Coordinates of C-alpha atoms and ligand atoms in Angstrom, one line a residue:
Chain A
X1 CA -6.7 25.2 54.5
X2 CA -7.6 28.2 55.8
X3 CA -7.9 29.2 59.9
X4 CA -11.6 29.2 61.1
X5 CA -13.4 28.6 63.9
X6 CA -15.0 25.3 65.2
X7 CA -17.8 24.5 67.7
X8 CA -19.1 21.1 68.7
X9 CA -22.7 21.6 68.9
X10 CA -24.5 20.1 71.7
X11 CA -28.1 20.5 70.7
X12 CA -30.3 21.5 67.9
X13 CA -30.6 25.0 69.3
X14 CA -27.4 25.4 70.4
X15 CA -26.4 24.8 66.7
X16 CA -28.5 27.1 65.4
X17 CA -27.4 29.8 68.4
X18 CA -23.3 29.3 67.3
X19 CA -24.1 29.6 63.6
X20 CA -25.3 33.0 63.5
X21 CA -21.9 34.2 65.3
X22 CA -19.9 33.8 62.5
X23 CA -19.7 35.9 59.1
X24 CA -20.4 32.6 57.1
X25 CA -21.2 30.0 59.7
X26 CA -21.9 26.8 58.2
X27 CA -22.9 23.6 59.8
X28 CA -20.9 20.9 59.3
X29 CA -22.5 17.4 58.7
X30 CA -20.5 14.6 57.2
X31 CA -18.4 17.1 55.7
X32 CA -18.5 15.2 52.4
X33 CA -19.5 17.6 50.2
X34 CA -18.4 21.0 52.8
X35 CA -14.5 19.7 53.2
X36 CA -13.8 19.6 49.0
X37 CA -15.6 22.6 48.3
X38 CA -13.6 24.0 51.2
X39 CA -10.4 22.9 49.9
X40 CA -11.5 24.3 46.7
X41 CA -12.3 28.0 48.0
X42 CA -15.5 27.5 46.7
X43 CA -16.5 28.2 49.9
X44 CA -14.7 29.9 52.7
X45 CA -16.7 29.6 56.3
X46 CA -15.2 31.8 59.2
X47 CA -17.6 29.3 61.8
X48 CA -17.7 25.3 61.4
X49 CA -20.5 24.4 63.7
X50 CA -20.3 20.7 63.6
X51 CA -23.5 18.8 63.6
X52 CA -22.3 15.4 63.7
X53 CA -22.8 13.8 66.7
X54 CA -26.1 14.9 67.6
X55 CA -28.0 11.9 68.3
X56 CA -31.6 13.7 68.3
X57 CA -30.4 14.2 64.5
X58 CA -29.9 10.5 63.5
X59 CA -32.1 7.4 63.2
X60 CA -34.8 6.3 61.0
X61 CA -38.0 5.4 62.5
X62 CA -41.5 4.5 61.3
X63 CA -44.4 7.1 62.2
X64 CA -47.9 5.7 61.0
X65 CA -47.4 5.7 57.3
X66 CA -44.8 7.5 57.1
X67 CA -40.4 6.9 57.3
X68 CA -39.1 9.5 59.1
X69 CA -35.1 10.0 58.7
X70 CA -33.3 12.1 60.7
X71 CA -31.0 14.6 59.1
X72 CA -27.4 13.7 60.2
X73 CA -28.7 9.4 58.7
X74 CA -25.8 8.5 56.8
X75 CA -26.5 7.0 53.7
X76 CA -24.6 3.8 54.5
X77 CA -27.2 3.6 57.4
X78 CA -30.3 4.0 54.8
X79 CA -28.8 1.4 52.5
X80 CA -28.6 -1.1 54.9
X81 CA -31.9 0.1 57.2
X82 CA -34.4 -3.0 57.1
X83 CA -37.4 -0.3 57.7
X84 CA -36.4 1.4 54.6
X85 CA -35.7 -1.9 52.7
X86 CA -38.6 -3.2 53.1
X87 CA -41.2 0.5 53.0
X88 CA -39.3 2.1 50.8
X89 CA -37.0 -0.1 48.6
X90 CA -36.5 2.8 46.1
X91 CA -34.7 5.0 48.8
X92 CA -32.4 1.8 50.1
X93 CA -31.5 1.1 46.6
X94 CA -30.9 5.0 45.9
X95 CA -28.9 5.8 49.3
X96 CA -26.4 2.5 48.0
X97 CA -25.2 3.6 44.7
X98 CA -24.3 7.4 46.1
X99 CA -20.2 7.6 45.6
X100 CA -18.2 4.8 47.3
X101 CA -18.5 2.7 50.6
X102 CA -16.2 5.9 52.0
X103 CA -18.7 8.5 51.0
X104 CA -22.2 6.6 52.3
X105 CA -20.5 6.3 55.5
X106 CA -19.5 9.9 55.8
X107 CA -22.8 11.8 54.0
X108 CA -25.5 12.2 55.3
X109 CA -29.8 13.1 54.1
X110 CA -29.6 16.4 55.6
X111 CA -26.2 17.6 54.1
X112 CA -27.2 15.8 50.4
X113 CA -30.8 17.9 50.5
X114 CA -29.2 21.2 51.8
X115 CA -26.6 21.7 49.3
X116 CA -29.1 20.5 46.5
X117 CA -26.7 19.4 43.9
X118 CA -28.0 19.0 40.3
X119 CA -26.6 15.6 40.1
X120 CA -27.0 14.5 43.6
X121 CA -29.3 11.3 43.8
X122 CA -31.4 12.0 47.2
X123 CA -33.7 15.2 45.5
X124 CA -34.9 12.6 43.1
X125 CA -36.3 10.3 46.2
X126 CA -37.2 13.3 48.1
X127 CA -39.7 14.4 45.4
X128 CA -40.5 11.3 44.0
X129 CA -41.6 10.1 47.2
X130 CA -43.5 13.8 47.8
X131 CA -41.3 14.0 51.3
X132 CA -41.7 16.8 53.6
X133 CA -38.5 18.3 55.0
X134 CA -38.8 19.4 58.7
X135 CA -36.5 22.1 59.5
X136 CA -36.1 23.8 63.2
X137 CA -38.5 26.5 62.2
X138 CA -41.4 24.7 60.3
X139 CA -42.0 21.8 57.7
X140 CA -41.2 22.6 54.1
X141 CA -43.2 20.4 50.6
X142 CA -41.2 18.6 48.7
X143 CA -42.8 20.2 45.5
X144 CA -41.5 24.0 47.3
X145 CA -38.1 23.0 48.6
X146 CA -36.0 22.9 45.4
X147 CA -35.9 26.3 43.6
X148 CA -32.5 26.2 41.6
X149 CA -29.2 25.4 41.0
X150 CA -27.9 24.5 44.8
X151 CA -30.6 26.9 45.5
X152 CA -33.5 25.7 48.4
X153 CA -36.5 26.9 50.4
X154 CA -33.7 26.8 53.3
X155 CA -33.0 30.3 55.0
X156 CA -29.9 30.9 55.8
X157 CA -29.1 28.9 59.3
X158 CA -32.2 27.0 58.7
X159 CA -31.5 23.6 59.9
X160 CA -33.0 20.4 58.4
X161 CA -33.8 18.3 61.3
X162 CA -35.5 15.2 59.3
X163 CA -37.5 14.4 56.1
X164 CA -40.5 12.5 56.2
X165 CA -40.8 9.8 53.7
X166 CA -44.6 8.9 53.0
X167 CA -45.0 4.9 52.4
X168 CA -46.6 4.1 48.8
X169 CA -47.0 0.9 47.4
X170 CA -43.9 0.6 45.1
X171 CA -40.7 2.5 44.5
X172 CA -37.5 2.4 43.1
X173 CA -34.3 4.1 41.7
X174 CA -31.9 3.6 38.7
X175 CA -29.0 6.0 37.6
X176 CA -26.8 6.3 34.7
X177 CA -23.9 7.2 36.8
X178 CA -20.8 9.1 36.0
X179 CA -18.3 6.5 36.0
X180 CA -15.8 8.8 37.1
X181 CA -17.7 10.6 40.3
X182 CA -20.9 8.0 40.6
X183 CA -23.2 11.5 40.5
X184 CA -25.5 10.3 38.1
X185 CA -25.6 11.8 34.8
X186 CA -29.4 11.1 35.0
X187 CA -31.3 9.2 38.1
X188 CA -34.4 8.1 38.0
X189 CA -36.7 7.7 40.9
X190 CA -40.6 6.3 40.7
X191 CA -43.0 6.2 43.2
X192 CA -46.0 4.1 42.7
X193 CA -48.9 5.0 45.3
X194 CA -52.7 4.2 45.1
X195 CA -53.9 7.5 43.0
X196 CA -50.8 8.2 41.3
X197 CA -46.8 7.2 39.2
X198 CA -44.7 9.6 40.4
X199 CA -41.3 10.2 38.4
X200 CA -38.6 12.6 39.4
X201 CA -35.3 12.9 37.7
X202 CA -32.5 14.0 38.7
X203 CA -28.9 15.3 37.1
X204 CA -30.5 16.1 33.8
X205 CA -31.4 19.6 34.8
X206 CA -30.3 22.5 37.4
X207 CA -32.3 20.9 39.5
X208 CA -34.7 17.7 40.4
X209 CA -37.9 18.0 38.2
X210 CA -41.0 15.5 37.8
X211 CA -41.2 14.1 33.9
X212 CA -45.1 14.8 33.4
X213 CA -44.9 12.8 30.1
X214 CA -43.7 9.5 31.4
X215 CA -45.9 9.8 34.4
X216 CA -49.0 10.3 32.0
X217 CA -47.5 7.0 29.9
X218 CA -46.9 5.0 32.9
X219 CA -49.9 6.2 34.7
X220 CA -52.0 4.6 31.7
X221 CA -49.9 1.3 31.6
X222 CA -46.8 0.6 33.9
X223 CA -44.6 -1.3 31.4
X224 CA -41.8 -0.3 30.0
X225 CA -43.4 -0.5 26.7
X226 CA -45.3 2.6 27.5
X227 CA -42.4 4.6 27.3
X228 CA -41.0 3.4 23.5
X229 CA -40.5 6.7 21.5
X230 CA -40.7 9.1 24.1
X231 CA -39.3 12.2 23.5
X232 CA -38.7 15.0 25.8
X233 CA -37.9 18.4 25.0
X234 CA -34.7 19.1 26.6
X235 CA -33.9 22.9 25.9
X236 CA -33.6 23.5 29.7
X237 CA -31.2 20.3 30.2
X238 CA -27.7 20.5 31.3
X239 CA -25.2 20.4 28.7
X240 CA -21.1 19.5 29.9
X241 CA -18.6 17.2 28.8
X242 CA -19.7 14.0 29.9
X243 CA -23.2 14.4 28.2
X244 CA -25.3 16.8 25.9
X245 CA -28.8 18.1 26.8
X246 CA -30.3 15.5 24.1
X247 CA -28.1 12.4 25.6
X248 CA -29.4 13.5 28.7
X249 CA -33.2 13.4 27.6
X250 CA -32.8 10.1 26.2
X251 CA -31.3 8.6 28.9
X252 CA -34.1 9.5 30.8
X253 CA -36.8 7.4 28.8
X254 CA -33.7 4.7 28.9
X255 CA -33.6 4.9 32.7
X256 CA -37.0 5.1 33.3
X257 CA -38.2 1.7 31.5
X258 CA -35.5 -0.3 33.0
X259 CA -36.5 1.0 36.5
X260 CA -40.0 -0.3 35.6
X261 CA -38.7 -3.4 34.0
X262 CA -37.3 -4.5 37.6
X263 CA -40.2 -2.9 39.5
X264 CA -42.9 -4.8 38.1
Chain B
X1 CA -10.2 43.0 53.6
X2 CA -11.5 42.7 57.6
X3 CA -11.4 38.8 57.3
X4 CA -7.9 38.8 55.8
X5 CA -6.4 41.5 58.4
X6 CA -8.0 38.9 61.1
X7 CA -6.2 36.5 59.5
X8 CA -2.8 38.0 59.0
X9 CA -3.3 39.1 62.7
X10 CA -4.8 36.1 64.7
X11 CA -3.0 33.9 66.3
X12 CA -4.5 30.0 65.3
X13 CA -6.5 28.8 67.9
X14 CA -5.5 25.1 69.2
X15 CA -8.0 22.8 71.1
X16 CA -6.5 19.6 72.7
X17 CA -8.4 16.6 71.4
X18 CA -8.3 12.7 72.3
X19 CA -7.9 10.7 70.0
X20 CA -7.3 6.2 70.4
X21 CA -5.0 4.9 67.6
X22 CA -4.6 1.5 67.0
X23 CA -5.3 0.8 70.8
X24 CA -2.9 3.6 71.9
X25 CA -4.5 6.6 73.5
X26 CA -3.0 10.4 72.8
X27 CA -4.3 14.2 73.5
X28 CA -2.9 16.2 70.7
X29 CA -3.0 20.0 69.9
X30 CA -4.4 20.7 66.7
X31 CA -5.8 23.7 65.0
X32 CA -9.8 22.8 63.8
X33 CA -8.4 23.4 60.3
X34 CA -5.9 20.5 60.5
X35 CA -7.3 17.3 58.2
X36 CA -7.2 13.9 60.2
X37 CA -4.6 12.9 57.7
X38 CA -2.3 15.4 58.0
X39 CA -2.5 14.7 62.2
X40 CA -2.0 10.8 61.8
X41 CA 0.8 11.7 59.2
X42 CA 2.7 14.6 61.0
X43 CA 1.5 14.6 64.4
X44 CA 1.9 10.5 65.2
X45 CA 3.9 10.0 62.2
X46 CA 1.8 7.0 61.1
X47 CA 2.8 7.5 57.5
X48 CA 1.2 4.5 55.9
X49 CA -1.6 6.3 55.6
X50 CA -1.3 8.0 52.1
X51 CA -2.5 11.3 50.6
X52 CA -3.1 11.0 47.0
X53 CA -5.4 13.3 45.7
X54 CA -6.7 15.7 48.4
X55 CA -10.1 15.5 46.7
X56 CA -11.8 13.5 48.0
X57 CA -11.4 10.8 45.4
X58 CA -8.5 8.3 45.2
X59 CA -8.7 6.6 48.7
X60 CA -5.4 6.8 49.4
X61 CA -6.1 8.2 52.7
X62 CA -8.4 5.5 53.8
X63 CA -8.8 4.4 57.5
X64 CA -11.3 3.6 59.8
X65 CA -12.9 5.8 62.7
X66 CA -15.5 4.1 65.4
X67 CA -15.3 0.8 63.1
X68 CA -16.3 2.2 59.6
X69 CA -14.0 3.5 56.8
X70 CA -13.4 6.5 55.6
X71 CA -11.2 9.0 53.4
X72 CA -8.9 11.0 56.4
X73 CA -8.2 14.1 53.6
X74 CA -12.3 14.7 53.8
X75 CA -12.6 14.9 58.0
X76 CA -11.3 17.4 60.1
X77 CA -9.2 15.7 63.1
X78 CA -11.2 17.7 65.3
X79 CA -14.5 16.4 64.4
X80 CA -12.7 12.9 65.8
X81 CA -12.2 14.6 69.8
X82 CA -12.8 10.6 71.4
X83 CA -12.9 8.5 68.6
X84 CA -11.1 5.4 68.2
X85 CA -9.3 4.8 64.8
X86 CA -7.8 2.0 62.7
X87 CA -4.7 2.8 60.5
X88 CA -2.6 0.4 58.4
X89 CA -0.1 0.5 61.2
X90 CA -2.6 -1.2 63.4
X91 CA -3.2 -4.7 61.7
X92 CA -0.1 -6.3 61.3
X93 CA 4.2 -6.1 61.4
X94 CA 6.4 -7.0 59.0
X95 CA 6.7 -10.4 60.6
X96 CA 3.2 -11.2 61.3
X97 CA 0.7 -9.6 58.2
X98 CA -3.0 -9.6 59.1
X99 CA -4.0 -12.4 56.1
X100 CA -5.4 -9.6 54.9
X101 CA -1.7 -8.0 54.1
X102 CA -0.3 -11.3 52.8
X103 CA -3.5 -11.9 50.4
X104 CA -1.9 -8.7 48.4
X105 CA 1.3 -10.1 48.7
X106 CA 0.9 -13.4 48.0
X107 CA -1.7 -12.5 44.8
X108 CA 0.6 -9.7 43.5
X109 CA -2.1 -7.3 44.8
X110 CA 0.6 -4.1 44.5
X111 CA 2.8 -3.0 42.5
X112 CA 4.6 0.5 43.9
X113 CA 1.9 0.2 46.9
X114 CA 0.8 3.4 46.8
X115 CA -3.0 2.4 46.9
X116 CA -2.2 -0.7 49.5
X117 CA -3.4 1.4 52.5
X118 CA -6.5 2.5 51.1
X119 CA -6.8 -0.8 49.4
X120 CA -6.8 -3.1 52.7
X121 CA -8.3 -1.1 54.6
X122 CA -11.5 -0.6 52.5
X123 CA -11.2 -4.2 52.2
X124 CA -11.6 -4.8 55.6
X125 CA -14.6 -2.7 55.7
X126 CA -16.2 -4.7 52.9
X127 CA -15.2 -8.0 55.1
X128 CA -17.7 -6.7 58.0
X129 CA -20.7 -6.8 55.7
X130 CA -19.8 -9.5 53.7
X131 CA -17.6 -12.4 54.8
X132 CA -17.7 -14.4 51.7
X133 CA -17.8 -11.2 48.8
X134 CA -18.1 -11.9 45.7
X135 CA -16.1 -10.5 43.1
X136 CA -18.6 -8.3 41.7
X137 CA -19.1 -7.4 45.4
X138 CA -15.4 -6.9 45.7
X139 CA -14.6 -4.4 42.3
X140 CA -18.5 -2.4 43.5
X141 CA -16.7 -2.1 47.1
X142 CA -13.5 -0.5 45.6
X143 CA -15.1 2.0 43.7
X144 CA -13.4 5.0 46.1
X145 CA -10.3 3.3 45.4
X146 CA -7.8 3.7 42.8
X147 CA -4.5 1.9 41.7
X148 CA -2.5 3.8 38.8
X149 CA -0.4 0.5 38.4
X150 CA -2.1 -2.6 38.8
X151 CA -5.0 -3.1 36.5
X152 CA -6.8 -4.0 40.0
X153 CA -7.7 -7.6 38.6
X154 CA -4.5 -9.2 41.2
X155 CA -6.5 -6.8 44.2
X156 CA -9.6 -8.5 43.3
X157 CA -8.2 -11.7 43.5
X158 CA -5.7 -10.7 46.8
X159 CA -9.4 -9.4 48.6
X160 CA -11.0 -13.0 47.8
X161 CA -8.2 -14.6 49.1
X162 CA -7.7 -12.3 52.5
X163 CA -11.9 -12.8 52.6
X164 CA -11.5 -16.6 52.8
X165 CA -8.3 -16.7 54.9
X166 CA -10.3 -14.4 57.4
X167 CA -13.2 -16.3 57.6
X168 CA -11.1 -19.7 58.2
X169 CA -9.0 -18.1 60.9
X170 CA -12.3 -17.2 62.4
X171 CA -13.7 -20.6 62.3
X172 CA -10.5 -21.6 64.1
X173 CA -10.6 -19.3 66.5
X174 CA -14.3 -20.5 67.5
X175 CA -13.8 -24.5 66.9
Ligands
FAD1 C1 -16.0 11.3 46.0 C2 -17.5 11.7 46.2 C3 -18.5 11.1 45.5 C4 -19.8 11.5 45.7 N1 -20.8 10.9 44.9 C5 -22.0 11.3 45.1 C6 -23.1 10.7 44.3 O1 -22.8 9.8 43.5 N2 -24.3 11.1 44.5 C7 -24.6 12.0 45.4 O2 -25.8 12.4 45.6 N3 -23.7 12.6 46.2 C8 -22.4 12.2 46.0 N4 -21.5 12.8 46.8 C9 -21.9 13.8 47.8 C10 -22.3 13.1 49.1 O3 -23.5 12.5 48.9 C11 -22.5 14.1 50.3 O4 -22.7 13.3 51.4 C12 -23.6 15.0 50.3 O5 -23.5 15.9 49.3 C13 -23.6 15.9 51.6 O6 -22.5 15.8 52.4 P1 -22.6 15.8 54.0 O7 -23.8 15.1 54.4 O8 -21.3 15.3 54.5 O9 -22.8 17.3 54.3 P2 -21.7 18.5 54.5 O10 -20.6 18.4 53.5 O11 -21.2 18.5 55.9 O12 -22.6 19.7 54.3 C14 -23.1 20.1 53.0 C15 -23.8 21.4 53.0 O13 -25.1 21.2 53.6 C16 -25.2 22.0 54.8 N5 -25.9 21.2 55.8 C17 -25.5 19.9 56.2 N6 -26.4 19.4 57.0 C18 -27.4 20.3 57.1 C19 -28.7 20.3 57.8 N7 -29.0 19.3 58.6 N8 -29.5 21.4 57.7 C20 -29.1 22.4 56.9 N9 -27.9 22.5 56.2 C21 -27.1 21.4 56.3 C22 -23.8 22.4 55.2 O14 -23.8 23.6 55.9 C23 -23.1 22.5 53.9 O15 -23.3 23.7 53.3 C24 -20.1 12.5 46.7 C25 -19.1 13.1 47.4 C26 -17.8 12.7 47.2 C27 -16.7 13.3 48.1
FES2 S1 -6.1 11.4 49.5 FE1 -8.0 11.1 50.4 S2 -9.2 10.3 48.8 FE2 -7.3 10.7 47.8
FES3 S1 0.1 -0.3 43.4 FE1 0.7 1.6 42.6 S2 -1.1 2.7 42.8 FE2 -1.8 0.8 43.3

């Protein structure tokens, strides 16, 4: 590994301070996805300001109608959080199948959102569940905060200091994972509230998107009957080895009904 | 070409940092590049702990930091300054396994013992959620695990036992 520089950061604004030093500061959460891609020269920070220990960062707490979970959460703690299990079992079932018991002890909400993955699980709730992301300069939609590729709203030092979760009345989350990483090849997360059925996917594009048609059949009847014979058009899906764009849409409508089949 | 002359030029900046090893406490220099593993490994030389892939992915490198596990090649020894951490070398000697240790032995749970390490000391982590695991439990838990030799069907088996020897030497120890 290459030399850089390292600073323990001792508050949200003393974080934010340090980064800017560097060339190519980066804050360092978990360091789960940061530490490979390092290794990797994928990227090559001059300034590690490390995140990790700041408490004002971690916790999950209940506000009104809303669960509010602090950036630095790791996703071991969301998996086993009774709040989340019993508001929002769609996240606690999500936050357990990311990677391995090693990985959800390590990685954390705010470092998953950030680097906005195409596979990774947590855009999927974060959308599904029409979350606000709070950041230390303002609070960013859901529906605005995922523009591309491992492209966000984020500027650069923006920090994400916790998402806000709104409460609906059911929710849940099934993958098709990759049985080689665990990112799923295609996640599905629904969100049932009291005006609307909410599905986002995730891993079967550049990035998280809401599938209009199955919300339109489920809206009309939440079975998993509704979605027989649906076909999406999947010119924009991703296409690698492990599955082709029109795998990838059918796995969709495949994840999708069984996710209702155990929600109902 | 400025970053590279900086680097070529600069001398590596080391930070002392505390860290508590199986009980024993020690300040070590380390650069904040240096990976936890390669500072148990070369610094303490507590070579049980194993590097296998350096990606994150094989759990070779598995230990445990402030009571939960994780992969050492992925963490930064630095980020550890104060920590208190579990290595292989911390459960049992050669004489006296930790039942955990002789459930692989006794159930043929290894085979070069590569993966062992890793192995037990996810295990272990699986143990403080779940006394009593299942097996499904038990092959989900070692998912950031991987043995090239044994087929993993004698590590299920060796975590059930080690599980169920645990849990009776705990109802010992409180009887
Ligand atoms: C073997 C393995 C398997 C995995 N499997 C999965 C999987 O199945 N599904 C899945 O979704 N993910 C998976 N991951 C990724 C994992 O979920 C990571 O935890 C996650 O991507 C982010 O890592 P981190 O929280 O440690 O952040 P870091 O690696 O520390 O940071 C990631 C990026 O986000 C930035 N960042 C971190 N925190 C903030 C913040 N609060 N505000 C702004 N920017 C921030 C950092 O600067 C960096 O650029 C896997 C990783 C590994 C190594
Ligand atoms: S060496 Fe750490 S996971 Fe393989
Ligand atoms: S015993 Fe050889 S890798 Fe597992």
């Amino acid at each position: 590994m290459y030399p850089f520089e390292y600073h323990k950061a001792q508050s949200v604004e003393d974080a934010v301070a340090q980064v800017t030093r560097g060339d190519d500061g980066k804050f360092l959460a978990g360091g789960m996805t940061l530490i490979p891609t390092m290794k990797q020269r994928l990227a090559s920070p001059d300034l590690l300001v490390d995140i990790g220990q700041l408490d004002s960062l971690n916790g999950i707490r209940k506000d009104g109608d809303t669960i509010v979970v602090g950036a630095m959460t790791t996703h071991a703690t969301v998996e086993r959080s009774p709040l989340v299990n019993a508001h929002l079992p769609g996240l606690a079932q999500l936050a357990a199948v990311i990677g391995d018991p090693q990985v959800r002890n390590r990685g954390t909400l705010g470092g998953s959102v950030a680097n906005a993955d195409p596979a990774a699980d947590y855009p999927a709730a974060v959308l599904g569940l029409n979350a606000s992301i709070v950041t230390d300069k303002r609070t960013i939609p859901a529906e605005a905060f995922f523009i591309d590729i491992f492209e966000t709203a984020l500027e650069e030092h923006e920090i994400i200091t916790e998402i806000r979760f709104p409460i609906v009345k059911n929710s849940g989350y099934k993958k098709f994972p990759n049985p080689a990483s665990h990112y799923p090849i295609v996640g599905v997360f629904i969100a049932v509230t009291d005006d609307e059925t909410r599905v986002a996917v995730t891993g079967a594009a550049g990035f998280v998107f809401r599938c209009e048609e199955a919300e339109k059949r489920l809206a009309a009847r939440f079975d998993a009957a509704a979605l027989e014979d649906m076909k999406l058009s999947h010119e924009d899906f991703n296409e690698d080895i492990h599955a082709t764009a029109d795998y990838r849409a059918h796995l969709i409508a495949v994840m999708a009904s069984r996710l209702v089949e155990s929600m109902r | 070409m400025w970053r590279y002359r900086y680097f070529l030029t600069s001398k590596p900046v080391k930070q002392t940092i505390t860290l508590t090893v199986n009980g024993c406490e020690h300040a070590i220099e380390v650069e904040p590049r240096e990976l936890l593993v390669d500072v148990l490994r070369n610094h303490l030389r507590l070579t049980g702990t194993h590097v296998g892939c350096d990606t994150s992915q094989c759990g070779a490198c598995v230990i445990h930091a402030n009571g939960a596990s994780l992969k050492s090649c992925t963490a930064f020894a630095i980020q550890f300054d104060g920590a208190e951490l579990t290595t292989i070398e911390g459960l049992g000697q050669p004489d006296k396994l930790h039942p955990m240790q002789q459930a692989f032995q006794q159930h043929h749970g290894l085979q070069c013992g590569f993966c062992t390490p890793g192995m037990v000391m996810s295990a272990l982590d699986l143990l403080d959620r779940h006394q009593q695991p299942s097996r499904h439990q038990i092959s989900e838990w070692l998912e950031g695990n991987l043995c090239r030799c044994t087929g993993y069907h004698n590590i299920v088996n060796a975590v059930a036992a080690g599980a169920e020897q645990a849990a009776a030497l705990d109802t010992d120890k409180t009887a």
